[in-house]
XYZ file of C-alpha atoms in Angstrom:
699
model
C 26.096 -9.702 -7.256
C 24.613 -11.910 -4.589
C 21.515 -9.711 -4.509
C 21.204 -10.020 -8.275
C 21.497 -13.794 -8.072
C 18.743 -13.704 -5.493
C 16.654 -11.689 -7.933
C 17.189 -14.277 -10.624
C 16.220 -17.025 -8.215
C 13.075 -15.095 -7.287
C 12.142 -14.865 -10.940
C 12.549 -18.596 -11.384
C 10.595 -19.438 -8.239
C 7.897 -16.778 -8.469
C 5.686 -18.973 -10.618
C 4.565 -21.101 -7.699
C 3.329 -17.976 -5.924
C 1.207 -16.940 -8.914
C -0.671 -20.215 -9.259
C -3.702 -21.709 -7.567
C -5.281 -25.070 -8.128
C -8.452 -25.238 -10.167
C -11.558 -25.248 -8.020
C -9.967 -23.447 -5.041
C -11.670 -20.190 -4.029
C -9.713 -17.043 -4.674
C -8.803 -14.846 -1.751
C -9.714 -11.200 -1.590
C -7.638 -8.791 -3.619
C -4.204 -8.275 -2.135
C -3.527 -4.564 -1.707
C -0.226 -3.050 -0.614
C -0.951 -0.931 2.456
C 1.961 1.450 2.313
C 3.459 4.325 0.384
C 4.210 3.263 -3.179
C 7.775 3.932 -4.268
C 7.852 5.570 -7.678
C 11.456 4.556 -8.258
C 10.665 1.373 -10.151
C 10.141 0.064 -13.677
C 6.718 -1.273 -14.577
C 5.045 -2.675 -17.661
C 1.497 -4.016 -17.767
C 0.876 -7.622 -18.734
C -1.435 -10.593 -18.277
C 1.223 -12.004 -15.968
C 3.522 -9.519 -14.241
C 6.911 -10.874 -13.143
C 8.671 -9.163 -10.289
C 12.389 -8.474 -10.086
C 14.736 -7.090 -7.435
C 18.117 -5.630 -8.405
C 20.715 -3.567 -6.490
C 20.527 -0.486 -8.708
C 21.968 1.411 -5.755
C 24.444 0.143 -3.193
C 26.371 1.456 -0.233
C 30.140 1.860 -0.750
C 30.597 1.875 3.039
C 28.924 0.164 5.950
C 26.403 1.922 8.151
C 24.179 0.866 11.006
C 20.425 1.358 10.709
C 18.690 3.139 13.575
C 15.781 0.654 13.698
C 13.524 3.649 14.334
C 12.219 3.876 10.767
C 10.828 1.486 8.194
C 13.363 -0.346 6.008
C 14.225 2.043 3.208
C 17.047 3.072 0.907
C 19.370 5.541 2.611
C 19.848 7.593 -0.536
C 22.429 9.977 0.870
C 24.826 7.063 1.417
C 24.215 5.118 -1.816
C 26.050 4.913 -5.121
C 24.513 4.203 -8.505
C 25.303 0.879 -10.255
C 25.065 1.070 -14.036
C 25.896 -2.634 -14.159
C 22.820 -3.533 -12.073
C 20.664 -1.315 -14.284
C 21.840 -3.444 -17.219
C 20.524 -6.497 -15.357
C 17.104 -4.881 -15.041
C 17.065 -4.152 -18.770
C 18.143 -7.717 -19.532
C 14.999 -8.854 -17.757
C 12.923 -6.328 -19.670
C 14.587 -7.385 -22.940
C 13.853 -11.068 -22.296
C 10.197 -10.299 -21.595
C 9.926 -8.166 -24.749
C 11.535 -10.985 -26.735
C 9.121 -13.568 -25.342
C 6.116 -11.360 -26.081
C 7.145 -11.210 -29.741
C 7.380 -14.974 -30.108
C 4.485 -17.059 -31.401
C 5.717 -20.420 -30.147
C 5.919 -19.398 -26.490
C 2.894 -18.070 -24.610
C 1.025 -17.038 -27.753
C -2.114 -16.060 -25.804
C -0.413 -14.324 -22.891
C 1.418 -11.059 -22.581
C 4.123 -10.827 -19.949
C 4.793 -7.690 -17.935
C 7.356 -6.765 -15.327
C 7.647 -4.836 -12.099
C 11.264 -4.128 -11.222
C 12.303 -2.579 -7.911
C 15.561 -1.378 -6.443
C 16.779 -3.562 -3.555
C 19.478 -1.016 -2.627
C 21.677 -4.035 -1.902
C 19.923 -4.295 1.468
C 18.072 -7.346 2.755
C 15.343 -5.548 4.789
C 14.574 -3.325 1.823
C 14.425 -6.384 -0.431
C 12.002 -8.158 1.871
C 9.815 -5.100 2.185
C 9.741 -4.658 -1.577
C 9.095 -8.261 -2.488
C 6.905 -9.361 0.443
C 8.624 -12.699 0.058
C 10.386 -14.400 2.888
C 12.733 -16.857 1.297
C 15.574 -19.123 2.282
C 17.718 -20.117 -0.644
C 20.662 -22.406 -1.316
C 22.751 -21.301 -4.238
C 26.201 -21.390 -5.799
C 26.955 -24.935 -4.655
C 28.815 -25.518 -7.912
C 31.253 -22.656 -7.062
C 31.862 -23.947 -3.566
C 32.782 -27.392 -5.118
C 35.001 -25.652 -7.763
C 36.864 -23.689 -5.103
C 37.695 -26.900 -3.252
C 39.123 -28.277 -6.515
C 41.203 -25.131 -6.861
C 42.617 -25.597 -3.354
C 43.554 -29.162 -4.229
C 45.201 -28.170 -7.514
C 47.627 -25.767 -5.813
C 48.203 -28.145 -2.870
C 47.049 -25.546 -0.346
C 46.334 -27.339 2.914
C 46.032 -24.420 5.355
C 43.355 -21.939 4.264
C 41.530 -19.153 6.054
C 37.808 -18.953 5.306
C 35.759 -15.801 5.880
C 32.280 -14.786 4.818
C 29.490 -12.345 5.409
C 26.853 -13.356 7.966
C 24.201 -14.649 5.532
C 22.656 -17.836 4.199
C 24.674 -17.332 1.003
C 28.032 -17.479 2.799
C 27.093 -20.030 5.459
C 25.847 -22.608 2.965
C 28.753 -21.986 0.599
C 31.354 -22.328 3.371
C 29.676 -25.461 4.669
C 29.953 -27.132 1.271
C 33.509 -25.919 0.800
C 34.612 -27.399 4.137
C 32.943 -30.713 3.312
C 34.609 -30.959 -0.093
C 38.055 -29.634 0.872
C 38.334 -32.078 3.790
C 38.293 -34.905 1.240
C 41.550 -33.563 -0.232
C 43.393 -33.080 3.055
C 42.876 -29.310 3.244
C 42.108 -27.761 6.641
C 40.531 -24.463 7.565
C 42.857 -22.380 9.698
C 39.810 -20.456 10.855
C 36.220 -19.776 9.814
C 35.152 -16.221 10.534
C 31.748 -14.669 9.814
C 31.395 -10.901 9.869
C 28.178 -8.838 9.829
C 26.787 -7.215 6.694
C 27.144 -3.850 8.408
C 30.812 -3.798 9.313
C 31.436 -1.664 12.397
C 34.870 -0.645 13.651
C 34.725 -3.420 16.240
C 33.771 -6.138 13.753
C 36.399 -5.101 11.179
C 39.042 -4.990 13.934
C 37.988 -8.468 15.058
C 38.332 -9.753 11.491
C 41.758 -8.189 11.043
C 42.903 -9.722 14.326
C 41.755 -13.157 13.139
C 43.662 -12.813 9.867
C 46.843 -11.471 11.485
C 46.763 -14.081 14.237
C 46.889 -16.976 11.782
C 49.747 -18.340 9.706
C 47.417 -18.976 6.762
C 48.326 -16.883 3.700
C 45.475 -18.111 1.488
C 42.021 -16.682 2.267
C 38.737 -17.678 0.657
C 36.123 -14.955 1.004
C 32.374 -15.301 0.390
C 30.818 -11.852 0.288
C 29.509 -9.137 -1.970
C 31.294 -6.116 -3.375
C 30.261 -3.603 -0.706
C 31.431 -5.731 2.245
C 34.737 -6.593 0.564
C 35.375 -2.953 -0.253
C 35.393 -2.144 3.475
C 37.678 -5.113 4.222
C 40.154 -4.237 1.478
C 40.255 -0.616 2.604
C 41.308 -1.740 6.072
C 43.829 -4.224 4.613
C 45.404 -1.408 2.627
C 45.505 0.809 5.718
C 47.301 -1.934 7.673
C 49.564 -2.784 4.687
C 48.398 -6.404 4.549
C 49.684 -7.226 1.070
C 50.771 -10.824 1.674
C 47.327 -12.411 1.246
C 46.500 -14.783 -1.610
C 42.794 -14.149 -2.137
C 40.367 -16.706 -3.539
C 37.289 -14.964 -4.848
C 33.738 -16.235 -4.696
C 31.636 -15.655 -7.805
C 29.915 -12.728 -6.059
C 32.974 -10.484 -6.489
C 35.275 -12.333 -8.869
C 34.346 -10.070 -11.787
C 33.637 -6.830 -9.893
C 35.476 -4.189 -11.918
C 35.132 -1.513 -9.236
C 37.169 -3.601 -6.781
C 39.877 -4.468 -9.297
C 40.230 -0.840 -10.294
C 40.586 0.506 -6.751
C 42.491 -2.329 -5.062
C 44.588 -3.746 -7.877
C 47.719 -3.817 -5.711
C 46.022 -5.960 -3.075
C 44.174 -8.244 -5.473
C 47.041 -9.055 -7.832
C 47.205 -12.822 -8.219
C 43.668 -13.387 -6.948
C 42.026 -16.582 -8.200
C 38.359 -17.404 -8.446
C 35.507 -18.671 -10.548
C 32.999 -16.491 -12.338
C 29.547 -17.167 -13.650
C 29.761 -18.442 -17.200
C 29.509 -15.612 -19.667
C 27.311 -15.779 -22.746
C 25.985 -13.637 -25.548
C 22.421 -12.346 -25.788
C 21.766 -11.258 -29.370
C 20.076 -7.880 -29.666
C 20.627 -6.880 -26.035
C 23.093 -4.066 -26.679
C 20.768 -2.326 -29.118
C 17.924 -2.670 -26.618
C 20.059 -1.133 -23.869
C 20.971 2.045 -25.764
C 17.833 2.521 -27.869
C 15.759 5.536 -26.812
C 17.920 6.092 -23.742
C 17.320 9.861 -23.621
C 13.545 9.368 -23.745
C 13.764 6.892 -20.899
C 15.967 9.339 -18.971
C 13.062 11.813 -19.015
C 10.631 9.153 -17.814
C 12.496 7.123 -15.213
C 14.689 8.255 -12.278
C 16.979 5.274 -12.875
C 17.797 6.270 -16.437
C 18.048 9.957 -15.543
C 20.693 9.028 -12.989
C 22.471 6.823 -15.551
C 22.573 9.702 -18.040
C 23.935 12.139 -15.448
C 26.555 9.660 -14.191
C 27.664 8.829 -17.728
C 28.019 12.402 -19.012
C 28.719 14.128 -15.661
C 25.924 16.597 -16.161
C 22.500 17.433 -14.729
C 19.263 16.789 -16.633
C 16.528 19.375 -16.476
C 13.748 16.935 -15.572
C 11.414 16.825 -12.577
C 11.388 13.253 -11.339
C 11.236 11.738 -7.874
C 15.001 11.555 -7.481
C 17.488 11.867 -4.647
C 20.716 13.831 -5.016
C 23.577 11.958 -3.383
C 26.443 14.455 -3.168
C 27.460 18.087 -3.469
C 29.317 17.200 -6.670
C 26.042 16.103 -8.254
C 24.483 19.460 -7.407
C 27.326 21.365 -9.068
C 27.183 19.528 -12.398
C 26.723 21.451 -15.605
C 23.378 21.246 -17.431
C 23.259 18.416 -19.940
C 23.558 19.371 -23.622
C 21.282 16.563 -24.686
C 21.730 16.994 -28.414
C 25.509 16.634 -28.174
C 25.640 13.478 -26.067
C 25.347 10.134 -27.809
C 25.118 7.161 -25.428
C 26.329 4.779 -28.148
C 29.705 6.537 -28.157
C 30.301 6.155 -24.446
C 31.437 2.833 -23.068
C 30.079 2.091 -19.576
C 29.165 -0.840 -17.396
C 25.575 -0.365 -18.525
C 26.218 -0.809 -22.240
C 29.095 -3.314 -21.906
C 27.779 -6.704 -23.061
C 31.146 -8.393 -23.410
C 30.968 -10.079 -19.993
C 27.355 -11.178 -19.625
C 27.290 -13.411 -16.578
C 24.642 -12.313 -14.085
C 22.713 -10.786 -16.965
C 22.615 -14.174 -18.645
C 21.302 -15.778 -15.449
C 18.516 -13.198 -15.329
C 17.765 -13.851 -18.997
C 17.506 -17.605 -18.381
C 15.345 -17.083 -15.286
C 12.773 -15.106 -17.264
C 12.648 -17.835 -19.904
C 12.238 -20.437 -17.190
C 9.176 -18.643 -15.832
C 7.781 -18.238 -19.333
C 8.281 -21.913 -20.132
C 6.540 -22.901 -16.900
C 3.600 -20.636 -17.756
C 3.509 -22.153 -21.229
C 3.374 -25.673 -19.799
C 0.680 -24.598 -17.381
C -1.494 -23.213 -20.156
C -1.348 -26.569 -21.948
C -2.182 -28.627 -18.864
C -5.070 -31.099 -19.184
C -7.385 -31.488 -16.215
C -6.908 -34.910 -14.688
C -3.303 -35.139 -15.853
C -1.929 -32.140 -14.019
C 1.009 -32.101 -11.609
C -1.037 -31.290 -8.527
C -3.068 -33.484 -6.190
C -5.637 -35.678 -7.972
C -4.218 -34.601 -11.324
C -5.487 -31.026 -11.047
C -3.954 -28.121 -12.932
C -3.095 -24.619 -11.924
C -5.086 -21.695 -13.208
C -4.477 -17.988 -13.571
C -7.101 -15.311 -13.291
C -7.079 -11.709 -14.373
C -6.088 -10.461 -10.948
C -3.273 -11.378 -8.590
C -3.958 -14.711 -6.974
C -1.021 -14.739 -4.653
C -1.792 -12.970 -1.414
C 0.170 -13.087 1.793
C -0.982 -13.426 5.358
C -0.095 -10.461 7.518
C 2.648 -11.144 9.994
C 1.318 -10.737 13.531
C 2.372 -7.570 15.273
C 4.709 -7.829 18.215
C 3.540 -7.716 21.808
C 1.965 -4.400 22.679
C 1.075 -3.461 19.069
C -2.243 -3.476 17.238
C -2.805 -4.580 13.665
C -2.859 -1.378 11.664
C -0.921 -0.083 8.698
C 2.332 0.097 10.633
C 1.656 -2.129 13.686
C 0.968 0.873 15.914
C 2.228 0.496 19.479
C -0.227 1.156 22.278
C 0.573 3.788 24.877
C 2.040 2.834 28.243
C -1.436 3.036 29.787
C -3.155 0.826 27.185
C -2.818 -2.679 25.743
C -4.176 -4.455 22.615
C -7.509 -6.214 23.007
C -7.836 -9.904 22.196
C -8.486 -9.212 18.503
C -5.479 -6.840 18.403
C -7.446 -4.229 16.478
C -7.534 -1.428 19.058
C -5.981 -0.445 22.373
C -7.864 -0.792 25.631
C -6.899 0.461 29.103
C -4.585 -1.881 30.965
C -5.847 -3.639 34.060
C -4.415 -2.274 37.284
C -2.983 -4.570 39.927
C -2.356 -4.037 43.624
C -2.805 -6.006 46.835
C -6.507 -5.502 47.420
C -8.716 -6.316 50.385
C -11.019 -8.111 47.941
C -8.391 -10.515 46.560
C -7.764 -13.904 48.109
C -4.210 -12.968 49.134
C -5.352 -9.691 50.664
C -8.157 -11.413 52.585
C -5.771 -14.019 54.047
C -3.196 -11.434 55.121
C -5.856 -9.119 56.525
C -7.353 -12.011 58.500
C -3.950 -12.948 59.891
C -3.305 -9.339 60.942
C -6.637 -9.080 62.722
C -6.123 -12.485 64.319
C -2.740 -11.352 65.648
C -4.359 -8.202 67.004
C -7.081 -10.290 68.674
C -4.564 -12.662 70.283
C -2.490 -9.724 71.533
C -5.531 -8.048 73.075
C -6.592 -11.347 74.620
C -3.180 -11.736 76.263
C -3.374 -8.114 77.369
C -6.721 -8.919 79.026
C -5.273 -11.957 80.746
C -2.398 -9.907 82.115
C -4.786 -7.229 83.350
C -6.962 -9.846 85.045
C -3.950 -11.550 86.691
C -1.871 -8.420 87.257
C -1.491 -9.157 90.982
C -0.054 -12.650 90.469
C 3.704 -13.288 90.780
C 4.183 -14.370 87.163
C 2.792 -11.108 85.795
C 4.352 -8.873 88.444
C 7.695 -10.667 88.506
C 8.346 -10.247 84.763
C 8.294 -6.460 84.678
C 4.581 -5.866 84.299
C 4.813 -2.306 82.967
C 7.174 -3.201 80.116
C 5.028 -6.235 79.320
C 1.941 -4.032 78.923
C 3.875 -1.597 76.722
C 5.200 -4.448 74.589
C 1.676 -5.832 74.066
C 0.419 -2.405 72.995
C 3.307 -1.962 70.546
C 2.802 -5.477 69.172
C -0.827 -4.519 68.472
C 0.450 -1.551 66.450
C 2.782 -3.919 64.534
C -0.143 -6.144 63.584
C -2.160 -3.085 62.529
C 0.755 -1.719 60.468
C 0.431 -4.737 58.182
C -3.030 -3.481 57.174
C -1.537 -0.261 55.781
C 0.206 -2.347 53.110
C -3.146 -3.567 51.744
C -5.304 -1.446 49.425
C -4.675 0.953 46.558
C -1.452 2.859 47.201
C -1.411 6.635 47.514
C 1.472 8.934 48.334
C 0.315 9.468 51.917
C -0.483 5.805 52.477
C 2.993 4.861 51.240
C 4.594 7.270 53.714
C 2.398 6.091 56.586
C 3.025 2.378 56.007
C 6.814 2.575 56.089
C 7.059 4.955 59.037
C 4.450 3.006 61.041
C 6.309 -0.221 60.354
C 9.695 1.216 61.347
C 8.580 3.019 64.509
C 6.310 0.225 65.805
C 9.025 -2.399 65.537
C 11.545 -0.036 67.117
C 9.195 0.336 70.074
C 8.789 -3.450 70.367
C 12.491 -4.271 70.187
C 13.303 -1.380 72.548
C 10.869 -2.814 75.113
C 12.433 -6.267 74.770
C 15.887 -4.700 75.101
C 14.799 -2.935 78.299
C 13.319 -6.185 79.675
C 16.630 -7.957 78.941
C 18.601 -5.253 80.721
C 16.232 -5.521 83.701
C 16.936 -9.267 83.933
C 20.678 -8.627 84.065
C 20.251 -5.761 86.521
C 17.990 -7.835 88.777
C 20.642 -10.503 89.256
C 23.329 -7.894 89.754
C 21.122 -6.365 92.445
C 21.224 -9.607 94.483
C 24.928 -9.134 95.068
C 25.998 -7.540 98.372
C 26.081 -3.741 98.392
C 24.660 -3.578 94.830
C 22.639 -0.472 93.971
C 22.177 -1.211 90.250
C 18.366 -1.202 90.223
C 18.381 2.277 91.730
C 19.844 3.528 88.443
C 17.473 1.553 86.193
C 14.063 1.874 87.767
C 10.674 2.041 85.977
C 11.174 5.667 84.896
C 14.552 4.915 83.378
C 13.138 1.834 81.661
C 10.396 3.870 79.970
C 12.889 6.576 79.045
C 15.227 4.040 77.423
C 12.384 2.691 75.302
C 11.384 6.081 73.962
C 14.987 7.253 73.590
C 15.810 4.275 71.377
C 12.628 4.896 69.392
C 13.425 8.602 68.943
C 16.485 7.668 66.903
C 14.218 5.743 64.515
C 11.817 8.697 64.389
C 14.697 10.984 63.355
C 15.692 8.547 60.593
C 12.104 8.482 59.326
C 11.809 12.305 59.413
C 15.000 12.706 57.387
C 13.699 10.116 54.925
C 10.307 11.814 54.587
C 11.768 15.299 54.107
C 14.397 14.308 51.525
C 13.109 11.541 49.235
C 9.889 10.145 50.712
C 8.076 7.020 49.534
C 5.457 7.599 46.846
C 2.893 5.701 44.798
C 3.760 4.906 41.179
C 2.155 3.161 38.217
C 4.676 0.498 37.240
C 4.432 -0.513 33.556
C 7.842 -2.234 33.273
C 7.466 -5.586 35.018
C 4.257 -6.691 33.280
C 3.530 -5.437 29.786
C -0.218 -6.077 29.907
C -0.861 -4.779 33.435
C -0.177 -1.642 35.437
C 1.119 -2.378 38.919
C 0.150 0.231 41.494
C 2.894 0.124 44.082
C 4.854 2.139 46.583
C 8.473 2.880 45.854
C 10.710 3.694 48.778
C 12.040 6.889 47.211
C 15.358 6.744 49.025
C 16.929 3.302 49.229
C 19.258 4.648 51.905
C 16.278 5.715 54.015
C 14.504 2.359 53.679
C 17.546 0.246 54.498
C 18.513 2.602 57.334
C 15.125 1.937 58.976
C 15.613 -1.825 58.607
C 19.243 -1.580 59.681
C 18.406 0.276 62.879
C 15.777 -2.322 63.801
C 18.389 -5.006 63.135
C 20.896 -3.188 65.355
C 18.451 -3.100 68.278
C 17.648 -6.785 67.725
C 21.355 -7.708 67.728
C 21.905 -5.886 71.064
C 18.849 -7.538 72.510
C 19.938 -10.995 71.345
C 23.466 -10.528 72.680
C 22.299 -9.489 76.180
C 19.608 -12.175 76.302
C 22.122 -14.820 75.251
C 24.456 -13.776 78.075
C 21.623 -13.930 80.634
C 20.013 -17.151 79.412
C 21.619 -19.383 82.099
C 21.002 -17.160 85.082
C 19.173 -19.121 87.809
C 15.546 -18.947 88.972
C 12.213 -19.222 87.203
C 12.203 -15.437 87.152
C 14.601 -15.481 84.205
C 12.854 -14.932 80.816
C 16.092 -14.286 78.909
C 15.962 -17.653 77.188
C 12.500 -16.852 75.778
C 13.789 -13.508 74.522
C 16.696 -15.362 72.886
C 14.287 -17.640 71.028
C 12.139 -14.700 69.923
C 15.174 -12.885 68.504
C 16.314 -15.999 66.656
C 12.901 -16.175 64.977
C 13.106 -12.445 64.254
C 16.490 -12.834 62.556
C 15.388 -15.874 60.554
C 12.353 -14.017 59.228
C 14.119 -10.822 58.193
C 17.253 -12.479 56.799
C 14.953 -14.567 54.582
C 12.901 -11.461 53.770
C 15.723 -9.483 52.121
C 16.505 -11.723 49.075
C 12.835 -12.629 48.554
C 11.782 -8.972 48.740
C 14.392 -7.916 46.197
C 13.520 -10.692 43.725
C 9.721 -10.133 43.689
C 7.550 -7.352 42.353
C 4.007 -6.046 42.472
C 1.529 -7.390 44.976
C 3.783 -10.335 45.791
C 6.507 -8.002 47.035
C 3.966 -6.303 49.295
C 2.708 -9.681 50.504
C 6.278 -10.711 51.407
C 6.664 -7.548 53.494
C 3.383 -8.170 55.337
C 4.316 -11.795 55.938
C 7.639 -10.730 57.476
C 5.828 -8.275 59.766
C 3.284 -10.867 60.893
C 5.795 -13.707 61.291
C 8.196 -11.673 63.412
C 5.353 -10.198 65.511
C 3.845 -13.640 66.140
C 7.313 -14.966 67.004
C 7.812 -12.311 69.697
C 4.277 -12.714 70.998
C 4.413 -16.493 71.336
C 7.974 -16.838 72.638
C 7.662 -14.202 75.364
C 4.009 -14.374 76.414
C 2.842 -17.933 75.650
C 4.813 -19.523 78.553
C 3.403 -16.975 81.027
C -0.171 -17.495 79.800
C 0.336 -21.239 80.102
C 1.264 -20.915 83.796
C -1.411 -18.326 84.553
C -4.274 -20.189 82.882
C -3.309 -23.874 83.003
C -0.785 -24.220 85.842
C -2.021 -21.856 88.580
C -0.202 -23.904 91.243
C 3.075 -22.605 89.785
C 1.896 -18.998 89.877
C 3.272 -18.429 93.375
C 6.114 -16.413 94.817
C 7.740 -19.549 96.122
C 7.805 -21.168 92.682
C 9.152 -17.980 91.175
C 12.071 -17.893 93.610
C 13.156 -21.504 93.029
C 16.582 -21.841 91.466
C 17.293 -24.236 88.644
């Protein structure tokens, strides 16, 4: 019923969409760019009035797949002879107006009636009208009076999730509060009632002490609710019906036991002289011409017509019907909802709506320029072609403006005009971008500084500062730090599978070599002070050969981790289309998360051992001790990589790569400066301290 009331409202309001002010240019002809549905009723006229009626409806709720256009799901729908009567009431009113001489004498009205299937998306697609309407306020006010009359002060209020129910409930709550009535609960349920939503509604009703329930919904939604109430034996409810289902015979016939004692208000009934004859006249001829009337005939006489129309069979029972004996069946002798004119309520609203449009057109035709209702006294005018045309709704992101808003492929994106798809721009950390140039410069600068320090150490290799701080491990550490700075360059440029595998393994192995060298240097510091004790032979067991062996042994473990990673699920280059819809991000994925975090974890383990030993040796005497510098370098290393983890996880694309390079450079610079800057300072700027005597002083 609510859909029919909407149709009547559309009829009354459609006039404003068919008018244009005099002197305004007409837009180009408005053409429907889709498949035309033949299941409609049409009659030509100078002015064609549109109508939407739920000729079919769903007796049970179902969820749309959202993978197809809005359409009537014929296999799930039932035929409504009552709604077909509403369509013919509209047609009757238009025929009646066309025969009058005092109303629109120079115009002929036509109609175009479509089936809404009692579904909002289908209605919008059929009408091309996006409307928001406020209706039935008189019934919300009347219901509040009813509550007051029976002294009900504790009422449950439920309604379907729609503008119809929301506005009606809002007015009801405002009015009923004036009489001391309170809402025990207000519950909105979806149009498509799932098992979860119906269970939630039943829980709300059962959990309240309210026995009186006011429901704003249509027939199809209430049918599902009443079915569940009957299943749960909820017979104690005093229902108050909204006008949308107060006179629904199908509900009263099926759920009479639950609805006994129900109160409500109905639309005022009236008589329309001549309507019944119009409904039944020539019905068999119309059954051979229209799918709607063919279905009415078959439903009425439980038979199957031998006509070829664009129809949809709804059940196996319909297929097994006997052929219709057309000469024996007289529609006047059969009483049905279609031919029943004793309770004309919605039909009368439709009838009045058509007359309202006709009267408005009549007033428009008699408008005098300069005394019209529009700006500057202008009048509206009507041409011989449709004046109302609608702007196309913009397609969603990633779609181009075509007949059906076609979505571009994952490799393409709409151009600025959104009329065709163009290849997406690709994004990666390039040597030519500003970020890539800065990071590349920093990597090369780190390499240059490392080589410069290496040169200084070579030039001053005979001095006590260089010799006394384990010269061989220092040279190895400088070489490995150079590899660390170079490994950052492998993260720049267009990713390939091999480049992705090289960058991660180079990063993991080079840092393992660096931390292993620092670990060996820390152990040497501890061993050196143990060697000063009487009868100590510690350094004999950790000489230069053992120091080199420890470095490569620790690194071999990292090499094994990398080999397992590369042979199981290696890193590879991918074209990421998820993070940015308009761009393709070329990036390396780690393949195995376990492999990637194992590489980082092993480096962290070596750093923790190094930090622990250096921290224990930081207060050992003599200038020879570099443990405190190693401690500072490890603190910087930890700070960088602990910060790296959350930032790395939360970024994507070239920024994620840049974060990784920054962590490599920051930690490498931290080691380089903390360990080697103090030595270079003494060698180059304080040569007087670069003596064996100064080195042996205790602090």
